[in-house]
Short mmCIF file of C-alpha atoms and ligand atoms in Angstrom, two decimals:
data_model
loop_
_atom_site.label_atom_id
_atom_site.label_comp_id
_atom_site.label_asym_id
_atom_site.label_seq_id
_atom_site.Cartn_x
_atom_site.Cartn_y
_atom_site.Cartn_z
CA MET A 26 -34.78 1.59 7.33
CA HIS A 27 -31.53 -0.32 7.19
CA GLU A 28 -28.25 1.49 7.06
CA LYS A 29 -27.33 1.88 3.41
CA LEU A 30 -24.22 -0.16 2.81
CA SER A 31 -22.68 -1.21 -0.43
CA LEU A 32 -21.59 -4.80 -0.58
CA ASN A 33 -18.60 -5.28 -2.84
CA ILE A 34 -17.66 -8.80 -1.92
CA GLU A 35 -15.83 -9.50 -5.18
CA ALA A 36 -13.87 -6.26 -5.15
CA ASP A 37 -12.12 -7.16 -1.94
CA LYS A 38 -10.41 -10.29 -3.16
CA PRO A 39 -6.90 -10.94 -4.37
CA GLN A 40 -6.64 -10.32 -8.07
CA ASP A 41 -4.67 -12.65 -10.21
CA ASN A 42 -2.37 -12.40 -12.17
CA CYS A 43 -3.29 -13.33 -15.77
CA ALA A 44 -3.55 -16.57 -17.73
CA VAL A 45 -1.63 -17.85 -20.71
CA VAL A 46 -2.37 -20.48 -23.35
CA GLY A 47 -0.53 -21.76 -26.40
CA VAL A 48 -1.27 -24.27 -29.16
CA TYR A 49 0.74 -26.08 -31.81
CA SER A 50 -1.07 -28.28 -34.33
CA LYS A 51 -0.95 -28.72 -38.09
CA ASP A 52 -4.54 -29.95 -38.30
CA ALA A 53 -6.57 -28.03 -35.72
CA ASN A 54 -8.46 -24.75 -35.54
CA ILE A 55 -5.73 -22.81 -33.76
CA PRO A 56 -7.54 -19.54 -32.94
CA GLY A 57 -10.71 -21.38 -31.88
CA ILE A 58 -8.74 -23.57 -29.46
CA ILE A 59 -6.93 -20.56 -27.99
CA VAL A 60 -10.13 -18.57 -27.45
CA ASN A 61 -11.83 -21.59 -25.87
CA GLY A 62 -8.91 -21.92 -23.48
CA LEU A 63 -9.02 -18.24 -22.59
CA ILE A 64 -12.74 -18.41 -21.82
CA GLU A 65 -12.02 -21.22 -19.35
CA LEU A 66 -9.29 -19.10 -17.77
CA ASN A 67 -11.19 -15.81 -17.64
CA HIS A 68 -11.30 -16.04 -13.81
CA ARG A 69 -7.57 -15.18 -13.86
CA GLY A 70 -8.08 -11.80 -15.51
CA GLN A 71 -11.04 -9.89 -16.86
CA GLU A 72 -9.58 -6.58 -18.00
CA GLY A 73 -8.57 -7.70 -21.46
CA ALA A 74 -7.64 -10.59 -23.72
CA GLY A 75 -5.67 -11.23 -26.85
CA ILE A 76 -4.32 -13.83 -29.23
CA ILE A 77 -1.57 -14.02 -31.86
CA ILE A 78 -1.43 -16.85 -34.40
CA SER A 79 1.04 -17.74 -37.14
CA ASP A 80 1.10 -19.83 -40.32
CA GLY A 81 4.88 -19.99 -40.45
CA ILE A 82 5.10 -16.87 -42.61
CA SER A 83 3.21 -14.10 -40.84
CA PHE A 84 1.41 -13.27 -37.62
CA VAL A 85 -2.20 -12.20 -37.13
CA GLY A 86 -3.74 -11.17 -33.83
CA LYS A 87 -6.35 -9.30 -31.93
CA LYS A 88 -6.46 -7.86 -28.42
CA ALA A 89 -8.93 -5.62 -26.65
CA SER A 90 -10.29 -4.80 -23.22
CA GLY A 91 -13.17 -6.81 -21.76
CA LEU A 92 -14.11 -10.39 -21.07
CA VAL A 93 -12.84 -12.97 -23.55
CA GLU A 94 -16.26 -13.66 -25.11
CA VAL A 95 -16.74 -9.94 -25.65
CA VAL A 96 -13.30 -9.38 -27.15
CA PHE A 97 -13.87 -12.16 -29.66
CA SER A 98 -17.43 -11.29 -30.73
CA LYS A 99 -19.19 -8.48 -32.57
CA ARG A 100 -22.62 -7.51 -33.83
CA ASN A 101 -23.32 -8.21 -37.49
CA ASP A 102 -25.40 -5.91 -39.71
CA ASP A 103 -28.60 -7.47 -38.34
CA GLY A 104 -27.56 -6.70 -34.77
CA VAL A 105 -26.88 -10.36 -34.00
CA ILE A 106 -23.83 -11.16 -31.87
CA ILE A 107 -21.42 -13.38 -33.80
CA GLU A 108 -17.87 -14.65 -33.27
CA ASP A 109 -15.07 -12.33 -34.27
CA ILE A 110 -11.93 -14.44 -34.00
CA PRO A 111 -8.96 -13.63 -36.23
CA GLN A 112 -8.33 -16.26 -38.89
CA LEU A 113 -5.24 -17.13 -40.89
CA ASN A 114 -5.33 -19.92 -43.44
CA GLY A 115 -2.88 -22.62 -42.49
CA ALA A 116 -2.17 -21.22 -39.01
CA PHE A 117 -0.52 -23.91 -36.89
CA THR A 118 0.73 -22.14 -33.80
CA GLY A 119 -0.37 -19.32 -31.54
CA ILE A 120 -0.65 -17.98 -28.02
CA GLY A 121 -3.25 -16.15 -25.94
CA HIS A 122 -3.57 -14.15 -22.74
CA THR A 123 -6.18 -12.84 -20.33
CA ARG A 124 -5.14 -9.89 -18.28
CA TYR A 125 -5.78 -8.51 -14.87
CA SER A 126 -3.96 -5.33 -13.97
CA THR A 127 -3.70 -2.82 -11.19
CA SER A 128 -2.85 -0.06 -13.62
CA GLY A 129 -1.99 0.50 -17.23
CA THR A 130 -3.57 1.20 -20.58
CA LEU A 131 -4.74 -0.69 -23.63
CA ASP A 132 -1.11 -0.65 -24.79
CA GLU A 133 -0.35 -3.15 -22.00
CA LEU A 134 -2.60 -5.85 -23.42
CA GLN A 135 -0.84 -9.08 -24.33
CA PRO A 136 0.41 -10.94 -26.29
CA PHE A 137 3.21 -8.63 -27.41
CA LEU A 138 4.93 -9.17 -30.76
CA GLU A 139 8.31 -7.89 -31.88
CA ASP A 140 10.56 -9.09 -34.73
CA GLY A 141 9.22 -12.60 -35.06
CA ILE A 142 8.68 -13.44 -31.39
CA SER A 143 5.37 -13.12 -29.56
CA VAL A 144 5.03 -13.46 -25.79
CA ALA A 145 2.37 -13.82 -23.10
CA HIS A 146 3.21 -13.89 -19.40
CA ASN A 147 1.69 -14.80 -16.06
CA GLY A 148 3.70 -13.60 -13.07
CA ASN A 149 5.92 -10.67 -12.18
CA LEU A 150 9.62 -10.17 -12.92
CA THR A 151 11.31 -8.81 -9.81
CA ASN A 152 14.51 -7.50 -11.46
CA ILE A 153 13.02 -5.68 -14.44
CA GLN A 154 14.17 -2.33 -13.09
CA GLU A 155 17.79 -3.52 -13.12
CA LEU A 156 17.38 -4.91 -16.63
CA LYS A 157 15.94 -1.62 -17.86
CA GLU A 158 18.98 0.15 -16.51
CA GLU A 159 21.40 -2.48 -17.87
CA PHE A 160 20.05 -2.08 -21.40
CA GLY A 161 19.24 1.63 -21.20
CA PHE A 162 15.59 1.13 -22.04
CA PRO A 163 13.23 4.12 -22.08
CA ASP A 164 10.34 4.38 -19.60
CA GLU A 165 7.97 2.78 -22.07
CA ILE A 166 8.05 0.81 -25.29
CA ASP A 167 5.16 1.33 -27.74
CA GLY A 168 3.20 2.87 -24.87
CA ALA A 169 3.71 -0.17 -22.61
CA ARG A 170 5.53 -0.12 -19.26
CA SER A 171 4.91 -3.68 -18.12
CA ASP A 172 7.61 -6.15 -17.19
CA THR A 173 6.41 -8.37 -20.06
CA ARG A 174 7.03 -5.73 -22.73
CA PHE A 175 10.50 -5.08 -21.36
CA ALA A 176 11.13 -8.84 -21.18
CA LEU A 177 10.52 -9.05 -24.93
CA ALA A 178 12.92 -6.15 -25.46
CA VAL A 179 15.54 -7.98 -23.37
CA ILE A 180 15.09 -11.07 -25.56
CA HIS A 181 15.91 -8.99 -28.62
CA LYS A 182 19.10 -7.74 -26.99
CA MET A 183 20.39 -11.32 -26.90
CA GLN A 184 22.43 -12.97 -29.66
CA GLY A 185 21.71 -15.95 -31.90
CA SER A 186 18.60 -17.64 -33.24
CA GLU A 187 15.18 -16.80 -31.85
CA GLU A 188 15.39 -19.86 -29.61
CA GLU A 189 18.87 -18.96 -28.37
CA LYS A 190 17.72 -15.42 -27.64
CA ILE A 191 14.74 -16.66 -25.59
CA LEU A 192 16.89 -19.10 -23.59
CA ALA A 193 19.58 -16.48 -22.95
CA ALA A 194 17.05 -13.89 -21.79
CA LEU A 195 15.34 -16.37 -19.46
CA LYS A 196 18.65 -16.76 -17.62
CA LYS A 197 18.51 -13.04 -16.82
CA PHE A 198 14.95 -12.95 -15.47
CA GLU A 199 14.21 -13.23 -11.75
CA GLY A 200 10.89 -13.57 -9.96
CA ALA A 201 7.73 -15.27 -11.11
CA TYR A 202 7.02 -16.24 -14.67
CA SER A 203 5.03 -18.70 -16.66
CA PHE A 204 5.72 -17.62 -20.25
CA VAL A 205 4.44 -18.80 -23.60
CA PHE A 206 6.42 -17.67 -26.63
CA SER A 207 5.65 -18.23 -30.27
CA THR A 208 7.94 -17.74 -33.20
CA LYS A 209 6.53 -18.18 -36.70
CA ASP A 210 6.85 -21.94 -36.51
CA THR A 211 7.53 -22.99 -32.91
CA LEU A 212 5.81 -22.72 -29.55
CA TYR A 213 7.75 -22.45 -26.27
CA ALA A 214 6.57 -22.73 -22.67
CA SER A 215 8.80 -21.64 -19.74
CA ARG A 216 8.32 -21.67 -16.00
CA ASP A 217 10.61 -19.88 -13.56
CA PRO A 218 12.97 -22.02 -11.44
CA HIS A 219 10.93 -21.36 -8.27
CA GLY A 220 7.73 -22.51 -9.99
CA PHE A 221 5.62 -19.72 -8.52
CA ARG A 222 2.83 -19.92 -11.11
CA PRO A 223 1.30 -23.05 -12.61
CA LEU A 224 1.69 -24.11 -16.25
CA VAL A 225 0.60 -27.39 -17.78
CA LEU A 226 1.17 -29.23 -21.01
CA GLY A 227 -1.72 -31.03 -22.75
CA LYS A 228 -2.03 -33.31 -25.76
CA LEU A 229 -4.83 -32.72 -28.26
CA ARG A 230 -7.29 -35.61 -28.17
CA ASN A 231 -8.48 -35.94 -31.75
CA ARG A 232 -5.77 -34.03 -33.57
CA LYS A 233 -2.00 -34.09 -33.62
CA GLY A 234 -0.45 -31.43 -31.48
CA TYR A 235 -0.05 -29.99 -28.02
CA ILE A 236 -1.32 -27.14 -25.93
CA VAL A 237 -0.06 -25.28 -22.87
CA ALA A 238 -2.29 -23.53 -20.36
CA SER A 239 -2.13 -21.89 -16.95
CA GLU A 240 -4.59 -24.35 -15.43
CA THR A 241 -5.94 -27.81 -16.18
CA SER A 242 -9.48 -26.36 -16.17
CA ALA A 243 -8.77 -25.12 -19.73
CA LEU A 244 -7.81 -28.53 -21.14
CA ARG A 245 -11.20 -30.08 -21.86
CA ARG A 246 -12.56 -27.13 -23.83
CA MET A 247 -9.27 -26.93 -25.71
CA GLY A 248 -9.83 -30.54 -26.79
CA ALA A 249 -6.78 -31.73 -24.87
CA LYS A 250 -5.88 -34.16 -22.13
CA PHE A 251 -3.35 -33.58 -19.36
CA GLU A 252 0.16 -34.60 -20.32
CA ARG A 253 2.20 -33.16 -17.43
CA GLU A 254 3.17 -29.96 -15.63
CA VAL A 255 5.86 -27.79 -17.14
CA LYS A 256 8.50 -28.22 -14.43
CA PRO A 257 9.93 -25.33 -12.42
CA GLY A 258 12.92 -24.04 -14.38
CA GLU A 259 11.93 -25.90 -17.55
CA THR A 260 11.57 -24.60 -21.10
CA VAL A 261 9.64 -26.84 -23.47
CA ARG A 262 9.86 -26.53 -27.25
CA ILE A 263 6.78 -27.67 -29.18
CA ASN A 264 6.95 -28.09 -32.96
CA LYS A 265 6.32 -30.65 -35.71
CA SER A 266 8.59 -33.11 -33.88
CA GLY A 267 6.43 -33.03 -30.74
CA HIS A 268 7.57 -31.57 -27.45
CA ALA A 269 11.04 -31.57 -25.93
CA THR A 270 12.73 -30.07 -22.89
CA ILE A 271 15.38 -27.67 -24.14
CA ASP A 272 16.40 -26.28 -20.74
CA LEU A 273 15.93 -27.35 -17.14
CA ASP A 274 17.25 -25.20 -14.29
CA GLU A 275 16.59 -27.42 -11.27
CA ARG A 276 16.77 -25.74 -7.87
CA SER A 277 16.02 -26.85 -4.35
CA ASP A 278 14.15 -23.66 -3.38
CA ILE A 279 10.86 -24.32 -5.19
CA SER A 280 8.25 -21.71 -4.12
CA ARG A 281 4.86 -22.63 -5.53
CA CYS A 282 2.21 -20.00 -4.74
CA ILE A 283 -0.05 -21.51 -2.11
CA PHE A 284 -2.63 -18.85 -2.86
CA GLU A 285 -3.30 -20.59 -6.16
CA LEU A 286 -4.84 -23.39 -4.10
CA ILE A 287 -6.59 -21.14 -1.57
CA TYR A 288 -8.28 -18.78 -3.99
CA LEU A 289 -6.80 -18.08 -7.41
CA ALA A 290 -7.31 -21.34 -9.29
CA ARG A 291 -10.64 -22.74 -10.40
CA PRO A 292 -12.02 -25.47 -8.13
CA ASP A 293 -12.06 -27.99 -10.98
CA SER A 294 -8.33 -27.51 -11.69
CA VAL A 295 -5.47 -29.64 -10.46
CA VAL A 296 -2.69 -27.25 -9.46
CA PHE A 297 0.83 -28.41 -8.51
CA GLY A 298 -0.62 -31.92 -8.55
CA VAL A 299 -3.26 -31.02 -5.94
CA PRO A 300 -6.99 -31.22 -6.86
CA VAL A 301 -8.12 -27.73 -5.84
CA MET A 302 -11.61 -28.58 -4.63
CA GLU A 303 -10.36 -31.49 -2.54
CA PHE A 304 -7.84 -29.19 -0.90
CA ARG A 305 -10.47 -26.54 -0.16
CA ARG A 306 -12.77 -29.14 1.36
CA ARG A 307 -9.95 -30.43 3.60
CA ILE A 308 -9.25 -26.86 4.72
CA GLY A 309 -12.93 -26.56 5.64
CA GLU A 310 -12.82 -29.78 7.64
CA GLY A 311 -9.93 -28.29 9.59
CA LEU A 312 -11.83 -25.05 10.16
CA ALA A 313 -14.80 -26.99 11.52
CA ARG A 314 -12.71 -27.85 14.59
CA HIS A 315 -12.87 -24.15 15.48
CA LEU A 316 -16.62 -23.67 15.16
CA PRO A 317 -17.97 -21.47 17.96
CA GLU A 318 -20.59 -23.09 20.19
CA ASN A 319 -24.34 -22.54 19.87
CA VAL A 320 -24.54 -21.11 16.37
CA ASP A 321 -27.68 -21.28 14.21
CA ILE A 322 -26.36 -20.77 10.68
CA ILE A 323 -23.12 -21.71 8.94
CA ALA A 324 -22.91 -19.73 5.68
CA PRO A 325 -20.34 -19.14 2.93
CA VAL A 326 -19.19 -15.70 1.86
CA PRO A 327 -20.06 -15.99 -1.84
CA ASP A 328 -18.44 -17.12 -3.99
CA SER A 329 -14.91 -17.56 -2.73
CA GLY A 330 -15.87 -19.09 0.62
CA ARG A 331 -17.86 -21.94 -0.90
CA GLY A 332 -14.99 -24.42 -1.19
CA ALA A 333 -14.00 -24.24 2.48
CA TRP A 334 -17.69 -24.00 3.49
CA SER A 335 -18.40 -27.33 1.81
CA GLY A 336 -15.64 -28.84 3.96
CA VAL A 337 -16.99 -27.26 7.15
CA ILE A 338 -20.54 -28.45 6.60
CA SER A 339 -19.53 -31.97 5.60
CA SER A 340 -17.65 -32.42 8.85
CA GLU A 341 -19.10 -34.44 11.69
CA ILE A 342 -18.46 -31.55 14.07
CA ALA A 343 -20.69 -29.24 12.02
CA ARG A 344 -23.40 -31.88 11.64
CA GLU A 345 -23.41 -32.50 15.38
CA SER A 346 -23.52 -28.77 16.15
CA GLY A 347 -27.18 -28.59 15.17
CA ALA A 348 -26.52 -25.51 13.02
CA MET A 349 -28.24 -25.10 9.68
CA PHE A 350 -26.13 -24.87 6.55
CA GLU A 351 -27.65 -21.94 4.72
CA GLU A 352 -26.84 -19.01 2.47
CA VAL A 353 -27.24 -15.54 3.94
CA PHE A 354 -26.66 -13.67 0.68
CA TYR A 355 -28.52 -14.01 -2.59
CA PRO A 356 -26.41 -13.18 -5.65
CA ASN A 357 -28.46 -11.73 -8.48
CA LYS A 358 -26.67 -13.33 -11.41
CA TYR A 359 -28.55 -11.08 -13.84
CA ARG A 360 -27.11 -7.87 -12.38
CA ASN A 361 -23.95 -6.40 -13.88
CA ILE A 362 -23.93 -8.79 -16.82
CA VAL A 363 -23.76 -5.88 -19.24
CA SER A 364 -21.41 -3.76 -17.18
CA GLY A 365 -19.27 -6.84 -16.63
CA LYS A 366 -18.99 -7.26 -20.35
CA LEU A 367 -18.22 -3.61 -20.82
CA ARG A 368 -15.52 -3.46 -18.18
CA THR A 369 -12.68 -1.34 -19.37
CA PHE A 370 -9.38 -0.14 -18.11
CA ILE A 371 -11.25 2.17 -15.81
CA ALA A 372 -11.73 -0.86 -13.61
CA PRO A 373 -8.19 -1.39 -12.28
CA ASN A 374 -8.00 2.13 -10.96
CA GLY A 375 -11.57 2.42 -9.75
CA ARG A 376 -12.23 -1.09 -8.69
CA ASP A 377 -14.68 -0.31 -5.94
CA LYS A 378 -16.87 1.69 -8.30
CA ALA A 379 -16.70 -0.95 -10.98
CA ALA A 380 -17.34 -3.78 -8.54
CA THR A 381 -20.69 -5.42 -8.37
CA GLU A 382 -23.34 -4.79 -5.79
CA LYS A 383 -25.33 -7.82 -6.70
CA TYR A 384 -25.78 -9.44 -3.28
CA SER A 385 -28.94 -9.15 -1.19
CA VAL A 386 -29.39 -10.41 2.35
CA ILE A 387 -31.74 -13.36 2.88
CA GLU A 388 -33.28 -11.87 5.98
CA SER A 389 -35.11 -14.97 7.19
CA ASN A 390 -31.74 -16.70 7.56
CA VAL A 391 -30.27 -13.76 9.44
CA ARG A 392 -32.74 -12.09 11.82
CA GLY A 393 -32.26 -13.25 15.40
CA LYS A 394 -29.59 -15.77 14.34
CA ASP A 395 -26.04 -16.52 15.50
CA ILE A 396 -24.14 -16.79 12.23
CA VAL A 397 -20.77 -18.24 11.26
CA LEU A 398 -19.35 -17.01 7.96
CA VAL A 399 -16.76 -19.08 6.09
CA ASP A 400 -14.45 -17.28 3.69
CA ASP A 401 -11.19 -18.06 1.90
CA SER A 402 -9.27 -14.98 3.09
CA ILE A 403 -9.59 -11.45 4.45
CA LEU A 404 -7.90 -8.55 2.70
CA ARG A 405 -9.34 -5.11 3.34
CA GLY A 406 -12.62 -3.95 4.77
CA SER A 407 -15.34 -5.93 3.03
CA MET A 408 -15.72 -8.33 5.98
CA ALA A 409 -16.47 -5.33 8.20
CA ARG A 410 -19.14 -4.20 5.74
CA ILE A 411 -20.62 -7.69 5.60
CA VAL A 412 -20.81 -7.82 9.39
CA ARG A 413 -22.50 -4.40 9.56
CA ILE A 414 -25.03 -5.47 6.94
CA LEU A 415 -25.86 -8.70 8.75
CA ARG A 416 -26.26 -6.87 12.05
CA ALA A 417 -28.46 -4.26 10.32
CA HIS A 418 -30.66 -7.16 9.20
CA GLY A 419 -30.99 -8.46 12.73
CA ALA A 420 -28.14 -10.96 13.16
CA ARG A 421 -27.59 -11.68 16.87
CA SER A 422 -23.92 -12.51 16.48
CA VAL A 423 -21.51 -12.86 13.54
CA HIS A 424 -18.41 -15.06 13.62
CA ALA A 425 -15.87 -15.89 10.92
CA LEU A 426 -13.73 -18.89 10.01
CA ILE A 427 -11.05 -18.00 7.48
CA ALA A 428 -9.33 -20.55 5.21
CA ALA A 429 -6.03 -18.62 4.99
CA PRO A 430 -3.70 -17.21 7.64
CA PRO A 431 -3.70 -13.40 8.07
CA ILE A 432 -2.39 -11.68 4.91
CA GLU A 433 0.14 -9.21 6.27
CA HIS A 434 2.49 -8.55 3.34
CA ALA A 435 2.52 -7.62 -0.34
CA CYS A 436 2.98 -10.23 -3.03
CA GLY A 437 5.83 -9.42 -5.39
CA TYR A 438 5.07 -12.32 -7.69
CA GLY A 439 1.98 -11.28 -9.58
CA VAL A 440 -0.99 -11.10 -7.20
CA ASP A 441 -2.53 -7.79 -6.23
CA PHE A 442 -3.54 -7.61 -2.60
CA GLY A 443 -3.94 -3.84 -2.54
CA THR A 444 -1.43 -3.87 0.29
CA ASP A 445 -2.08 -0.29 1.45
CA GLU A 446 -5.28 -1.37 3.11
CA LEU A 447 -4.56 -4.93 4.27
CA VAL A 448 -6.38 -5.20 7.57
CA ALA A 449 -3.82 -7.64 9.01
CA GLY A 450 -0.94 -5.60 7.58
CA LYS A 451 -1.73 -2.27 9.24
CA SER A 452 0.86 -1.13 11.71
CA GLU A 453 -1.81 -0.50 14.38
CA ASN A 454 -2.88 -4.16 14.11
CA ARG A 455 0.72 -5.39 14.25
CA PRO A 456 2.24 -4.25 17.52
CA ASN A 457 5.83 -5.58 17.73
CA ASN A 458 5.46 -6.63 14.07
CA ILE A 459 3.17 -9.52 14.96
CA VAL A 460 -0.46 -9.43 13.94
CA ASP A 461 -2.84 -9.10 16.89
CA ILE A 462 -5.91 -11.12 15.88
CA GLU A 463 -7.99 -9.56 18.64
CA LYS A 464 -7.36 -6.08 17.19
CA VAL A 465 -8.36 -7.34 13.73
CA ARG A 466 -11.51 -8.95 15.15
CA ILE A 467 -12.51 -5.70 16.80
CA GLU A 468 -11.84 -3.69 13.62
CA LEU A 469 -14.00 -6.08 11.61
CA GLY A 470 -16.80 -5.98 14.19
CA LEU A 471 -16.90 -9.76 14.58
CA ASP A 472 -17.93 -11.66 17.70
CA SER A 473 -15.18 -14.19 17.04
CA LEU A 474 -12.57 -14.73 14.34
CA TYR A 475 -10.46 -17.75 13.52
CA TYR A 476 -7.73 -17.77 10.87
CA ILE A 477 -6.38 -21.14 9.80
CA SER A 478 -2.84 -21.76 11.07
CA TYR A 479 0.23 -22.31 8.87
CA ALA A 480 0.26 -25.96 9.95
CA GLU A 481 -3.43 -26.58 9.22
CA LEU A 482 -3.00 -25.00 5.78
CA LEU A 483 -0.01 -27.14 4.85
CA GLU A 484 -1.59 -30.27 6.33
CA ALA A 485 -4.55 -29.79 3.99
CA VAL A 486 -2.09 -29.77 1.06
CA LEU A 487 0.21 -32.56 2.20
CA GLY A 488 -2.12 -34.85 4.13
CA ASN A 489 0.32 -35.22 7.04
CA PRO A 490 1.06 -33.20 10.19
CA VAL A 491 3.65 -30.42 10.06
CA GLU A 492 5.10 -27.95 12.53
CA ASN A 493 3.28 -24.62 12.91
CA VAL A 494 6.22 -22.36 12.04
CA PRO A 495 6.67 -19.79 9.22
CA GLU A 496 9.44 -21.93 7.69
CA VAL A 497 6.92 -24.66 6.95
CA PHE A 498 6.16 -23.09 3.54
CA GLU A 499 9.69 -23.25 2.16
CA GLN A 500 10.28 -26.61 3.84
CA ASN A 501 7.48 -27.96 1.66
CA LYS A 502 8.35 -26.06 -1.55
CA PHE A 503 5.62 -23.43 -1.27
CA CYS A 504 5.65 -19.65 -1.13
CA GLY A 505 3.74 -18.16 1.79
CA ALA A 506 5.43 -14.75 1.78
CA CYS A 507 2.19 -12.78 1.95
CA PHE A 508 1.57 -14.47 5.34
CA THR A 509 5.09 -14.70 6.73
CA GLY A 510 7.06 -11.93 4.99
CA ARG A 511 9.71 -14.54 4.12
CA TYR A 512 10.27 -13.69 0.44
CA PRO A 513 12.00 -16.43 -1.55
CA VAL A 514 13.17 -13.80 -4.09
CA PRO A 515 13.75 -10.12 -3.20
CA ILE A 516 10.94 -7.98 -4.59
CA ASP A 517 12.62 -4.55 -4.60
CA GLY A 518 13.21 -4.44 -8.37
CA THR A 519 9.65 -4.75 -9.60
CA VAL A 520 8.23 -1.85 -11.62
CA SER A 521 4.55 -2.44 -10.91
CA LYS A 522 2.37 -5.45 -10.98
CA ILE A 523 0.77 -5.06 -14.34
CA ALA A 524 1.01 -8.44 -16.00
FE1 LIG B 607 1.38 -16.52 -3.70
FE2 LIG B 607 1.40 -15.04 -1.45
FE3 LIG B 607 3.69 -16.02 -2.49
FE4 LIG B 607 2.36 -14.08 -3.76
S1 LIG B 607 3.36 -13.93 -1.74
S2 LIG B 607 3.29 -15.90 -4.68
S3 LIG B 607 0.22 -14.65 -3.33
S4 LIG B 607 1.94 -17.19 -1.64
#
């Protein structure tokens, strides 16, 4: 009998962080476009989804927990599943959101609406605690405690028109934000001056109008083509006159989240101008230079390791190694379909329980074999469980090539790493405050372990050699604080990462 081990590969991954979309068009199906966009961005948050649309007079919306397709469907009287998307005759603008959270209740679901302004947010405001104190806000508003709900309250403390209030409030926010706002007749898209999170502008193909979305992967199903990125520090107004920049706070310290490229974004997206899959393949080609000798199998950790794995196995080094390029886990795609659709707010607080156990070992690829696993990153203990499972199924040795440097620090800008348990962040693995890779290797039970270096990571983005120093991230307008601890914006004032 094999040791009984649960395999929660997906539970031990960074959790993003939410997605936003917005649409303005006088002749398109606004709610349908928004829901289509959210479905394409569901990888950025599965705990809940919502939309708010407007016809210039009133707002209509819906939000609920669960995957986007579940939120916007229902059973009819015959038991058949049909669409259940809010409609409003003449609606011409609206926004939508998918949510991941580490905590919170249904009251936290976005978009939020107050006095003629609706908002959806991807990121994390780092000074919300100060703003709460400045304005004397209570602990919660309408049951919500998230930075986004308080951001909307801050907007309504400002003076002037709705647009003036939004612009004034944005000047007060610090940290990471890609916002979409909708008033009754205008759509706005804003990105923080550091540009932590992506946000793109698209033009509808067969209709007049524009969309905004967190990633380019949403554009096609929203019926739009890529127009341009919303720039760091930019606010774009979209209305019947088209789109226009109404504010641009240009700074030199751009800090784009490099983890968007490593893991968070979909492989078919182009993020910060970088085609994600191409980047992941280049990372893999770099990892191939560190392949151990005499291995039999080079395998991805599903699914997040597949991008880098494709780069490893396409390299000449891997081809010449004589190893076979095989899977060692079989994912049963029919398991957890129902529970996945029924995921509720239990999930953020009991993630391990809610996580899938849908992977089985392909024993013929494992028994008696020397195996190299390729993964995007290592957070907590799932790699140790994977190694124990492979050894229990007869693996002779298990090695790992990792497409990110060791994650040693929390992210204050909207990504949940579950920092309490970060294997490379534990004090016992960081004597003298420097991670000891050998200690991590031993804890994970691996025969060898290679983490990509800062330089190799940046070279895969930039296509040219760089120095292997922590400063290389800011030198190239990226954030790498979870690796280096060099935070571009102080993170002390966050309330909790729940948007
Ligand atoms: Fe991205 Fe890491 Fe920076 Fe967070 S700390 S924004 S995950 S690079």
